[in-house]
């Protein structure tokens, strides 16, 4: 017997839209209606309103104020002497109770700007200007990921004609305009904007089979927020030596620079901050993690009001639930899916692990899920590519991807009316959106592995 030749590439008939464009049109229509209702019929914030604020460069200083506060302390010998040269976390986090939750390695990004400006700190306006351009670059990289995946199908049913390509890109831009987490990071004045761009670059490099730059960019991400540091173990388990070498060396470089500029004590004392936060977390609805869900469900701390200098009170059930859920999510992220094959399988495995590691944190603000925008840009074309490694299973369950996008991209503040009831679990809609995406990625990884096993079992040359 001769091995069957692959079937012809399936293209939409003239005058008809492709299934992928139809799905994107439906998803964009639903999100547009939601935004229109929120914008014109309520006083609640929506993605389009945040996009307008972005276009006008209206932003706060959520990250910048605390990072500048730390910089000012570290570069003021007289002030440090007043506090007996205690660590930056001992003074700012524990004594002054300001929520500076970044490692000192994150401050290295501000040092060149501080030196150019000639002061102890960096102006918020300059940092927000950089963030503004970072958002634009993030959008461009997301579009590039979408086009690259659409133009290099594994099986053949992704639309390749000019009409469908143009329609798909326009619909993608419309979907991006409804993704509130994109603009939320800028409006808050959050360094998360840079993390989003770095993660998009990591996906692009992994698509192009370039493990070294992917590892470097991921290492830079972890220097700012270390919740993806588990990729050291992830890479060792999967024997991705070049990726893990680049990732580890980048982290080591930043850690060494932090020790050189800020001292050993200031660098390692961050671990004490991590331990303190892990036992408490945040109860306010913006914390879209298991910890936040448990704190709200047990009415352990304020649900709606932000407490600038306090975390949620210690609660044994919350502490145990946080540790157990974090451990399970980390194990799920590290777990090596059997026989993952092909580019789509590898990307799905990587993204699934990254999402699990993010969700394992005790505090996951909604804008932390902003890294998922390029993930959706990759998964939508993959779902409509009938690849031999399992694309049809993605397509069959693509409605899960749509539900995840709707839950993650919108701001449903009306659910805050449930804050004082047992139904406040619904305030964790973004957490459930991320969980839905985990299920979707898990289905693909499972089918990819089974398909790879079946293909490996076939006799060659028959």
PDB file of N, CA, C and O in Angstrom, residues 233-305:
ATOM      1  N   UNK A 233      12.690  25.066  35.312  1.00  0.00           N
ATOM      2  CA  UNK A 233      12.376  23.635  35.432  1.00  0.00           C
ATOM      3  C   UNK A 233      11.688  23.122  34.175  1.00  0.00           C
ATOM      4  O   UNK A 233      11.934  21.994  33.728  1.00  0.00           O
ATOM      5  N   UNK A 234      10.803  23.931  33.613  1.00  0.00           N
ATOM      6  CA  UNK A 234      10.078  23.551  32.396  1.00  0.00           C
ATOM      7  C   UNK A 234      11.047  23.205  31.279  1.00  0.00           C
ATOM      8  O   UNK A 234      10.896  22.176  30.592  1.00  0.00           O
ATOM      9  N   UNK A 235      12.056  24.047  31.094  1.00  0.00           N
ATOM     10  CA  UNK A 235      13.029  23.807  30.035  1.00  0.00           C
ATOM     11  C   UNK A 235      13.899  22.592  30.302  1.00  0.00           C
ATOM     12  O   UNK A 235      14.250  21.849  29.374  1.00  0.00           O
ATOM     13  N   UNK A 236      14.244  22.371  31.580  1.00  0.00           N
ATOM     14  CA  UNK A 236      15.044  21.198  31.931  1.00  0.00           C
ATOM     15  C   UNK A 236      14.264  19.905  31.678  1.00  0.00           C
ATOM     16  O   UNK A 236      14.818  18.931  31.160  1.00  0.00           O
ATOM     17  N   UNK A 237      12.987  19.907  32.041  1.00  0.00           N
ATOM     18  CA  UNK A 237      12.151  18.718  31.836  1.00  0.00           C
ATOM     19  C   UNK A 237      12.020  18.391  30.358  1.00  0.00           C
ATOM     20  O   UNK A 237      12.043  17.219  29.952  1.00  0.00           O
ATOM     21  N   UNK A 238      11.924  19.416  29.519  1.00  0.00           N
ATOM     22  CA  UNK A 238      11.742  19.213  28.072  1.00  0.00           C
ATOM     23  C   UNK A 238      13.051  19.209  27.302  1.00  0.00           C
ATOM     24  O   UNK A 238      13.054  19.111  26.078  1.00  0.00           O
ATOM     25  N   UNK A 239      14.147  19.364  28.015  1.00  0.00           N
ATOM     26  CA  UNK A 239      15.485  19.335  27.416  1.00  0.00           C
ATOM     27  C   UNK A 239      15.665  20.376  26.321  1.00  0.00           C
ATOM     28  O   UNK A 239      16.308  20.118  25.298  1.00  0.00           O
ATOM     29  N   UNK A 240      15.102  21.539  26.540  1.00  0.00           N
ATOM     30  CA  UNK A 240      15.312  22.655  25.610  1.00  0.00           C
ATOM     31  C   UNK A 240      16.535  23.430  26.089  1.00  0.00           C
ATOM     32  O   UNK A 240      16.438  24.499  26.701  1.00  0.00           O
ATOM     33  N   UNK A 241      17.705  22.889  25.793  1.00  0.00           N
ATOM     34  CA  UNK A 241      18.941  23.379  26.392  1.00  0.00           C
ATOM     35  C   UNK A 241      19.281  24.804  25.964  1.00  0.00           C
ATOM     36  O   UNK A 241      19.711  25.614  26.793  1.00  0.00           O
ATOM     37  N   UNK A 242      19.129  25.121  24.708  1.00  0.00           N
ATOM     38  CA  UNK A 242      19.486  26.470  24.243  1.00  0.00           C
ATOM     39  C   UNK A 242      18.528  27.510  24.826  1.00  0.00           C
ATOM     40  O   UNK A 242      18.952  28.593  25.242  1.00  0.00           O
ATOM     41  N   UNK A 243      17.265  27.166  24.865  1.00  0.00           N
ATOM     42  CA  UNK A 243      16.272  28.073  25.438  1.00  0.00           C
ATOM     43  C   UNK A 243      16.551  28.320  26.916  1.00  0.00           C
ATOM     44  O   UNK A 243      16.573  29.466  27.384  1.00  0.00           O
ATOM     45  N   UNK A 244      16.788  27.246  27.666  1.00  0.00           N
ATOM     46  CA  UNK A 244      16.984  27.372  29.101  1.00  0.00           C
ATOM     47  C   UNK A 244      18.307  28.043  29.420  1.00  0.00           C
ATOM     48  O   UNK A 244      18.435  28.769  30.420  1.00  0.00           O
ATOM     49  N   UNK A 245      19.324  27.836  28.577  1.00  0.00           N
ATOM     50  CA  UNK A 245      20.611  28.495  28.800  1.00  0.00           C
ATOM     51  C   UNK A 245      20.481  30.009  28.630  1.00  0.00           C
ATOM     52  O   UNK A 245      20.985  30.786  29.454  1.00  0.00           O
ATOM     53  N   UNK A 246      19.783  30.419  27.572  1.00  0.00           N
ATOM     54  CA  UNK A 246      19.586  31.854  27.338  1.00  0.00           C
ATOM     55  C   UNK A 246      18.737  32.469  28.443  1.00  0.00           C
ATOM     56  O   UNK A 246      19.029  33.577  28.933  1.00  0.00           O
ATOM     57  N   UNK A 247      17.698  31.753  28.855  1.00  0.00           N
ATOM     58  CA  UNK A 247      16.794  32.230  29.902  1.00  0.00           C
ATOM     59  C   UNK A 247      17.538  32.385  31.239  1.00  0.00           C
ATOM     60  O   UNK A 247      17.476  33.433  31.897  1.00  0.00           O
ATOM     61  N   UNK A 248      18.287  31.352  31.620  1.00  0.00           N
ATOM     62  CA  UNK A 248      18.995  31.362  32.900  1.00  0.00           C
ATOM     63  C   UNK A 248      20.111  32.396  32.911  1.00  0.00           C
ATOM     64  O   UNK A 248      20.290  33.115  33.912  1.00  0.00           O
ATOM     65  N   UNK A 249      20.854  32.497  31.834  1.00  0.00           N
ATOM     66  CA  UNK A 249      21.944  33.481  31.771  1.00  0.00           C
ATOM     67  C   UNK A 249      21.414  34.909  31.848  1.00  0.00           C
ATOM     68  O   UNK A 249      22.033  35.779  32.484  1.00  0.00           O
ATOM     69  N   UNK A 250      20.281  35.156  31.220  1.00  0.00           N
ATOM     70  CA  UNK A 250      19.686  36.495  31.287  1.00  0.00           C
ATOM     71  C   UNK A 250      19.270  36.827  32.707  1.00  0.00           C
ATOM     72  O   UNK A 250      19.546  37.930  33.211  1.00  0.00           O
ATOM     73  N   UNK A 251      18.621  35.890  33.376  1.00  0.00           N
ATOM     74  CA  UNK A 251      18.231  36.104  34.768  1.00  0.00           C
ATOM     75  C   UNK A 251      19.452  36.311  35.654  1.00  0.00           C
ATOM     76  O   UNK A 251      19.455  37.179  36.535  1.00  0.00           O
ATOM     77  N   UNK A 252      20.486  35.499  35.442  1.00  0.00           N
ATOM     78  CA  UNK A 252      21.707  35.622  36.245  1.00  0.00           C
ATOM     79  C   UNK A 252      22.364  36.978  36.026  1.00  0.00           C
ATOM     80  O   UNK A 252      22.892  37.585  36.977  1.00  0.00           O
ATOM     81  N   UNK A 253      22.331  37.467  34.808  1.00  0.00           N
ATOM     82  CA  UNK A 253      22.924  38.771  34.499  1.00  0.00           C
ATOM     83  C   UNK A 253      22.205  39.886  35.251  1.00  0.00           C
ATOM     84  O   UNK A 253      22.841  40.765  35.860  1.00  0.00           O
ATOM     85  N   UNK A 254      20.871  39.848  35.240  1.00  0.00           N
ATOM     86  CA  UNK A 254      20.096  40.864  35.951  1.00  0.00           C
ATOM     87  C   UNK A 254      20.287  40.745  37.466  1.00  0.00           C
ATOM     88  O   UNK A 254      20.408  41.755  38.161  1.00  0.00           O
ATOM     89  N   UNK A 255      20.319  39.514  37.961  1.00  0.00           N
ATOM     90  CA  UNK A 255      20.516  39.322  39.400  1.00  0.00           C
ATOM     91  C   UNK A 255      21.890  39.831  39.827  1.00  0.00           C
ATOM     92  O   UNK A 255      22.025  40.485  40.873  1.00  0.00           O
ATOM     93  N   UNK A 256      22.914  39.542  39.039  1.00  0.00           N
ATOM     94  CA  UNK A 256      24.253  40.035  39.345  1.00  0.00           C
ATOM     95  C   UNK A 256      24.326  41.547  39.326  1.00  0.00           C
ATOM     96  O   UNK A 256      24.966  42.157  40.196  1.00  0.00           O
ATOM     97  N   UNK A 257      23.676  42.163  38.337  1.00  0.00           N
ATOM     98  CA  UNK A 257      23.661  43.628  38.260  1.00  0.00           C
ATOM     99  C   UNK A 257      22.938  44.231  39.454  1.00  0.00           C
ATOM    100  O   UNK A 257      23.345  45.273  39.987  1.00  0.00           O
ATOM    101  N   UNK A 258      21.857  43.569  39.898  1.00  0.00           N
ATOM    102  CA  UNK A 258      21.117  44.057  41.060  1.00  0.00           C
ATOM    103  C   UNK A 258      21.981  44.010  42.320  1.00  0.00           C
ATOM    104  O   UNK A 258      21.987  44.955  43.121  1.00  0.00           O
ATOM    105  N   UNK A 259      22.702  42.911  42.493  1.00  0.00           N
ATOM    106  CA  UNK A 259      23.589  42.793  43.658  1.00  0.00           C
ATOM    107  C   UNK A 259      24.684  43.851  43.593  1.00  0.00           C
ATOM    108  O   UNK A 259      25.047  44.464  44.613  1.00  0.00           O
ATOM    109  N   UNK A 260      25.208  44.103  42.404  1.00  0.00           N
ATOM    110  CA  UNK A 260      26.290  45.088  42.243  1.00  0.00           C
ATOM    111  C   UNK A 260      25.809  46.510  42.556  1.00  0.00           C
ATOM    112  O   UNK A 260      26.483  47.267  43.262  1.00  0.00           O
ATOM    113  N   UNK A 261      24.630  46.877  42.049  1.00  0.00           N
ATOM    114  CA  UNK A 261      24.147  48.247  42.215  1.00  0.00           C
ATOM    115  C   UNK A 261      23.432  48.477  43.543  1.00  0.00           C
ATOM    116  O   UNK A 261      23.543  49.555  44.134  1.00  0.00           O
ATOM    117  N   UNK A 262      22.696  47.469  44.018  1.00  0.00           N
ATOM    118  CA  UNK A 262      21.840  47.680  45.184  1.00  0.00           C
ATOM    119  C   UNK A 262      22.254  46.879  46.412  1.00  0.00           C
ATOM    120  O   UNK A 262      21.729  47.123  47.504  1.00  0.00           O
ATOM    121  N   UNK A 263      23.146  45.929  46.242  1.00  0.00           N
ATOM    122  CA  UNK A 263      23.613  45.149  47.371  1.00  0.00           C
ATOM    123  C   UNK A 263      22.884  43.823  47.513  1.00  0.00           C
ATOM    124  O   UNK A 263      21.746  43.662  47.064  1.00  0.00           O
ATOM    125  N   UNK A 264      23.544  42.873  48.152  1.00  0.00           N
ATOM    126  CA  UNK A 264      22.989  41.537  48.336  1.00  0.00           C
ATOM    127  C   UNK A 264      21.707  41.563  49.160  1.00  0.00           C
ATOM    128  O   UNK A 264      20.714  40.919  48.827  1.00  0.00           O
ATOM    129  N   UNK A 265      21.723  42.315  50.268  1.00  0.00           N
ATOM    130  CA  UNK A 265      20.572  42.342  51.160  1.00  0.00           C
ATOM    131  C   UNK A 265      19.324  42.858  50.484  1.00  0.00           C
ATOM    132  O   UNK A 265      18.234  42.277  50.630  1.00  0.00           O
ATOM    133  N   UNK A 266      19.445  43.955  49.720  1.00  0.00           N
ATOM    134  CA  UNK A 266      18.287  44.515  49.033  1.00  0.00           C
ATOM    135  C   UNK A 266      17.747  43.564  47.973  1.00  0.00           C
ATOM    136  O   UNK A 266      16.545  43.553  47.696  1.00  0.00           O
ATOM    137  N   UNK A 267      18.630  42.765  47.387  1.00  0.00           N
ATOM    138  CA  UNK A 267      18.208  41.861  46.313  1.00  0.00           C
ATOM    139  C   UNK A 267      17.471  40.640  46.865  1.00  0.00           C
ATOM    140  O   UNK A 267      16.371  40.312  46.406  1.00  0.00           O
ATOM    141  N   UNK A 268      18.041  39.985  47.860  1.00  0.00           N
ATOM    142  CA  UNK A 268      17.460  38.726  48.336  1.00  0.00           C
ATOM    143  C   UNK A 268      16.304  38.946  49.310  1.00  0.00           C
ATOM    144  O   UNK A 268      15.509  38.022  49.538  1.00  0.00           O
ATOM    145  N   UNK A 269      16.188  40.144  49.885  1.00  0.00           N
ATOM    146  CA  UNK A 269      15.100  40.389  50.830  1.00  0.00           C
ATOM    147  C   UNK A 269      13.737  40.362  50.143  1.00  0.00           C
ATOM    148  O   UNK A 269      12.694  40.318  50.808  1.00  0.00           O
ATOM    149  N   UNK A 270      13.740  40.375  48.821  1.00  0.00           N
ATOM    150  CA  UNK A 270      12.487  40.277  48.067  1.00  0.00           C
ATOM    151  C   UNK A 270      11.769  38.960  48.374  1.00  0.00           C
ATOM    152  O   UNK A 270      10.535  38.894  48.334  1.00  0.00           O
ATOM    153  N   UNK A 271      12.531  37.919  48.705  1.00  0.00           N
ATOM    154  CA  UNK A 271      11.920  36.627  49.032  1.00  0.00           C
ATOM    155  C   UNK A 271      11.018  36.739  50.257  1.00  0.00           C
ATOM    156  O   UNK A 271       9.995  36.053  50.347  1.00  0.00           O
ATOM    157  N   UNK A 272      11.368  37.623  51.197  1.00  0.00           N
ATOM    158  CA  UNK A 272      10.533  37.814  52.378  1.00  0.00           C
ATOM    159  C   UNK A 272       9.201  38.455  51.983  1.00  0.00           C
ATOM    160  O   UNK A 272       8.153  38.144  52.560  1.00  0.00           O
ATOM    161  N   UNK A 273       9.236  39.340  51.000  1.00  0.00           N
ATOM    162  CA  UNK A 273       8.016  39.966  50.501  1.00  0.00           C
ATOM    163  C   UNK A 273       7.109  38.920  49.858  1.00  0.00           C
ATOM    164  O   UNK A 273       5.898  38.893  50.098  1.00  0.00           O
ATOM    165  N   UNK A 274       7.697  38.044  49.047  1.00  0.00           N
ATOM    166  CA  UNK A 274       6.925  36.990  48.385  1.00  0.00           C
ATOM    167  C   UNK A 274       6.242  36.100  49.413  1.00  0.00           C
ATOM    168  O   UNK A 274       5.062  35.753  49.280  1.00  0.00           O
ATOM    169  N   UNK A 275       6.965  35.736  50.464  1.00  0.00           N
ATOM    170  CA  UNK A 275       6.382  34.897  51.500  1.00  0.00           C
ATOM    171  C   UNK A 275       5.240  35.573  52.231  1.00  0.00           C
ATOM    172  O   UNK A 275       4.222  34.938  52.535  1.00  0.00           O
ATOM    173  N   UNK A 276       5.393  36.860  52.496  1.00  0.00           N
ATOM    174  CA  UNK A 276       4.346  37.610  53.201  1.00  0.00           C
ATOM    175  C   UNK A 276       3.080  37.694  52.347  1.00  0.00           C
ATOM    176  O   UNK A 276       1.968  37.461  52.831  1.00  0.00           O
ATOM    177  N   UNK A 277       3.243  38.002  51.077  1.00  0.00           N
ATOM    178  CA  UNK A 277       2.084  38.142  50.185  1.00  0.00           C
ATOM    179  C   UNK A 277       1.386  36.799  49.991  1.00  0.00           C
ATOM    180  O   UNK A 277       0.147  36.726  49.947  1.00  0.00           O
ATOM    181  N   UNK A 278       2.168  35.735  49.887  1.00  0.00           N
ATOM    182  CA  UNK A 278       1.585  34.408  49.634  1.00  0.00           C
ATOM    183  C   UNK A 278       0.631  33.983  50.737  1.00  0.00           C
ATOM    184  O   UNK A 278      -0.332  33.252  50.480  1.00  0.00           O
ATOM    185  N   UNK A 279       0.868  34.427  51.960  1.00  0.00           N
ATOM    186  CA  UNK A 279       0.004  34.032  53.061  1.00  0.00           C
ATOM    187  C   UNK A 279      -1.235  34.881  53.211  1.00  0.00           C
ATOM    188  O   UNK A 279      -2.086  34.570  54.056  1.00  0.00           O
ATOM    189  N   UNK A 280      -1.366  35.936  52.405  1.00  0.00           N
ATOM    190  CA  UNK A 280      -2.493  36.857  52.554  1.00  0.00           C
ATOM    191  C   UNK A 280      -3.187  37.147  51.234  1.00  0.00           C
ATOM    192  O   UNK A 280      -4.359  36.863  51.065  1.00  0.00           O
ATOM    193  N   UNK A 281      -2.479  37.751  50.282  1.00  0.00           N
ATOM    194  CA  UNK A 281      -3.075  38.094  48.999  1.00  0.00           C
ATOM    195  C   UNK A 281      -3.937  39.331  49.090  1.00  0.00           C
ATOM    196  O   UNK A 281      -3.818  40.145  50.005  1.00  0.00           O
ATOM    197  N   UNK A 282      -4.841  39.467  48.123  1.00  0.00           N
ATOM    198  CA  UNK A 282      -5.743  40.624  48.041  1.00  0.00           C
ATOM    199  C   UNK A 282      -7.178  40.138  47.919  1.00  0.00           C
ATOM    200  O   UNK A 282      -7.457  39.176  47.191  1.00  0.00           O
ATOM    201  N   UNK A 283      -8.082  40.820  48.619  1.00  0.00           N
ATOM    202  CA  UNK A 283      -9.494  40.426  48.575  1.00  0.00           C
ATOM    203  C   UNK A 283     -10.300  41.247  47.586  1.00  0.00           C
ATOM    204  O   UNK A 283     -11.413  40.849  47.220  1.00  0.00           O
ATOM    205  N   UNK A 284      -9.776  42.370  47.135  1.00  0.00           N
ATOM    206  CA  UNK A 284     -10.523  43.237  46.221  1.00  0.00           C
ATOM    207  C   UNK A 284     -10.798  42.502  44.903  1.00  0.00           C
ATOM    208  O   UNK A 284     -10.016  41.644  44.471  1.00  0.00           O
ATOM    209  N   UNK A 285     -11.908  42.827  44.258  1.00  0.00           N
ATOM    210  CA  UNK A 285     -12.381  42.081  43.087  1.00  0.00           C
ATOM    211  C   UNK A 285     -11.383  42.059  41.940  1.00  0.00           C
ATOM    212  O   UNK A 285     -11.427  41.178  41.077  1.00  0.00           O
ATOM    213  N   UNK A 286     -10.458  43.011  41.924  1.00  0.00           N
ATOM    214  CA  UNK A 286      -9.482  43.046  40.831  1.00  0.00           C
ATOM    215  C   UNK A 286      -8.497  41.904  40.865  1.00  0.00           C
ATOM    216  O   UNK A 286      -7.851  41.613  39.845  1.00  0.00           O
ATOM    217  N   UNK A 287      -8.366  41.230  42.007  1.00  0.00           N
ATOM    218  CA  UNK A 287      -7.462  40.091  42.108  1.00  0.00           C
ATOM    219  C   UNK A 287      -8.126  38.855  41.536  1.00  0.00           C
ATOM    220  O   UNK A 287      -8.952  38.213  42.180  1.00  0.00           O
ATOM    221  N   UNK A 288      -7.752  38.509  40.315  1.00  0.00           N
ATOM    222  CA  UNK A 288      -8.390  37.410  39.580  1.00  0.00           C
ATOM    223  C   UNK A 288      -7.564  36.129  39.700  1.00  0.00           C
ATOM    224  O   UNK A 288      -7.051  35.587  38.720  1.00  0.00           O
ATOM    225  N   UNK A 289      -7.442  35.662  40.934  1.00  0.00           N
ATOM    226  CA  UNK A 289      -6.715  34.431  41.221  1.00  0.00           C
ATOM    227  C   UNK A 289      -7.543  33.573  42.165  1.00  0.00           C
ATOM    228  O   UNK A 289      -8.605  33.997  42.645  1.00  0.00           O
ATOM    229  N   UNK A 290      -7.047  32.381  42.466  1.00  0.00           N
ATOM    230  CA  UNK A 290      -7.723  31.529  43.458  1.00  0.00           C
ATOM    231  C   UNK A 290      -7.721  32.228  44.812  1.00  0.00           C
ATOM    232  O   UNK A 290      -8.718  32.195  45.553  1.00  0.00           O
ATOM    233  N   UNK A 291      -6.616  32.885  45.137  1.00  0.00           N
ATOM    234  CA  UNK A 291      -6.527  33.608  46.403  1.00  0.00           C
ATOM    235  C   UNK A 291      -7.600  34.681  46.509  1.00  0.00           C
ATOM    236  O   UNK A 291      -8.294  34.786  47.532  1.00  0.00           O
ATOM    237  N   UNK A 292      -7.769  35.469  45.459  1.00  0.00           N
ATOM    238  CA  UNK A 292      -8.786  36.510  45.470  1.00  0.00           C
ATOM    239  C   UNK A 292     -10.189  35.933  45.574  1.00  0.00           C
ATOM    240  O   UNK A 292     -11.038  36.456  46.309  1.00  0.00           O
ATOM    241  N   UNK A 293     -10.436  34.845  44.847  1.00  0.00           N
ATOM    242  CA  UNK A 293     -11.747  34.197  44.889  1.00  0.00           C
ATOM    243  C   UNK A 293     -12.060  33.709  46.302  1.00  0.00           C
ATOM    244  O   UNK A 293     -13.171  33.917  46.808  1.00  0.00           O
ATOM    245  N   UNK A 294     -11.095  33.068  46.959  1.00  0.00           N
ATOM    246  CA  UNK A 294     -11.312  32.546  48.303  1.00  0.00           C
ATOM    247  C   UNK A 294     -11.507  33.666  49.320  1.00  0.00           C
ATOM    248  O   UNK A 294     -12.377  33.580  50.200  1.00  0.00           O
ATOM    249  N   UNK A 295     -10.694  34.713  49.222  1.00  0.00           N
ATOM    250  CA  UNK A 295     -10.841  35.838  50.152  1.00  0.00           C
ATOM    251  C   UNK A 295     -12.229  36.459  50.048  1.00  0.00           C
ATOM    252  O   UNK A 295     -12.859  36.767  51.065  1.00  0.00           O
ATOM    253  N   UNK A 296     -12.720  36.617  48.841  1.00  0.00           N
ATOM    254  CA  UNK A 296     -14.046  37.222  48.650  1.00  0.00           C
ATOM    255  C   UNK A 296     -15.153  36.273  49.084  1.00  0.00           C
ATOM    256  O   UNK A 296     -16.152  36.683  49.680  1.00  0.00           O
ATOM    257  N   UNK A 297     -14.975  34.997  48.788  1.00  0.00           N
ATOM    258  CA  UNK A 297     -15.998  34.015  49.145  1.00  0.00           C
ATOM    259  C   UNK A 297     -16.153  33.913  50.658  1.00  0.00           C
ATOM    260  O   UNK A 297     -17.262  33.695  51.171  1.00  0.00           O
ATOM    261  N   UNK A 298     -15.053  34.105  51.391  1.00  0.00           N
ATOM    262  CA  UNK A 298     -15.077  34.041  52.852  1.00  0.00           C
ATOM    263  C   UNK A 298     -15.230  35.427  53.486  1.00  0.00           C
ATOM    264  O   UNK A 298     -15.147  35.550  54.709  1.00  0.00           O
ATOM    265  N   UNK A 299     -15.457  36.451  52.630  1.00  0.00           N
ATOM    266  CA  UNK A 299     -15.616  37.830  53.102  1.00  0.00           C
ATOM    267  C   UNK A 299     -14.439  38.233  53.996  1.00  0.00           C
ATOM    268  O   UNK A 299     -14.603  38.886  55.025  1.00  0.00           O
ATOM    269  N   UNK A 300     -13.261  37.853  53.550  1.00  0.00           N
ATOM    270  CA  UNK A 300     -12.036  38.112  54.317  1.00  0.00           C
ATOM    271  C   UNK A 300     -11.329  39.341  53.754  1.00  0.00           C
ATOM    272  O   UNK A 300     -10.426  39.238  52.939  1.00  0.00           O
ATOM    273  N   UNK A 301     -11.783  40.501  54.158  1.00  0.00           N
ATOM    274  CA  UNK A 301     -11.207  41.738  53.658  1.00  0.00           C
ATOM    275  C   UNK A 301     -12.141  42.456  52.713  1.00  0.00           C
ATOM    276  O   UNK A 301     -13.165  41.913  52.286  1.00  0.00           O
ATOM    277  N   UNK A 302     -11.813  43.692  52.358  1.00  0.00           N
ATOM    278  CA  UNK A 302     -12.680  44.501  51.492  1.00  0.00           C
ATOM    279  C   UNK A 302     -12.752  43.941  50.083  1.00  0.00           C
ATOM    280  O   UNK A 302     -11.758  43.487  49.530  1.00  0.00           O
ATOM    281  N   UNK A 303     -13.930  43.963  49.529  1.00  0.00           N
ATOM    282  CA  UNK A 303     -14.158  43.457  48.177  1.00  0.00           C
ATOM    283  C   UNK A 303     -14.051  44.573  47.137  1.00  0.00           C
ATOM    284  O   UNK A 303     -13.478  44.389  46.069  1.00  0.00           O
ATOM    285  N   UNK A 304     -14.594  45.724  47.461  1.00  0.00           N
ATOM    286  CA  UNK A 304     -14.698  46.806  46.475  1.00  0.00           C
ATOM    287  C   UNK A 304     -13.678  47.926  46.704  1.00  0.00           C
ATOM    288  O   UNK A 304     -13.207  48.537  45.760  1.00  0.00           O
ATOM    289  N   UNK A 305     -13.364  48.215  47.957  1.00  0.00           N
ATOM    290  CA  UNK A 305     -12.476  49.338  48.245  1.00  0.00           C
ATOM    291  C   UNK A 305     -11.011  48.927  48.258  1.00  0.00           C
ATOM    292  O   UNK A 305     -10.639  47.903  48.831  1.00  0.00           O
TER     293      UNK A 305
END
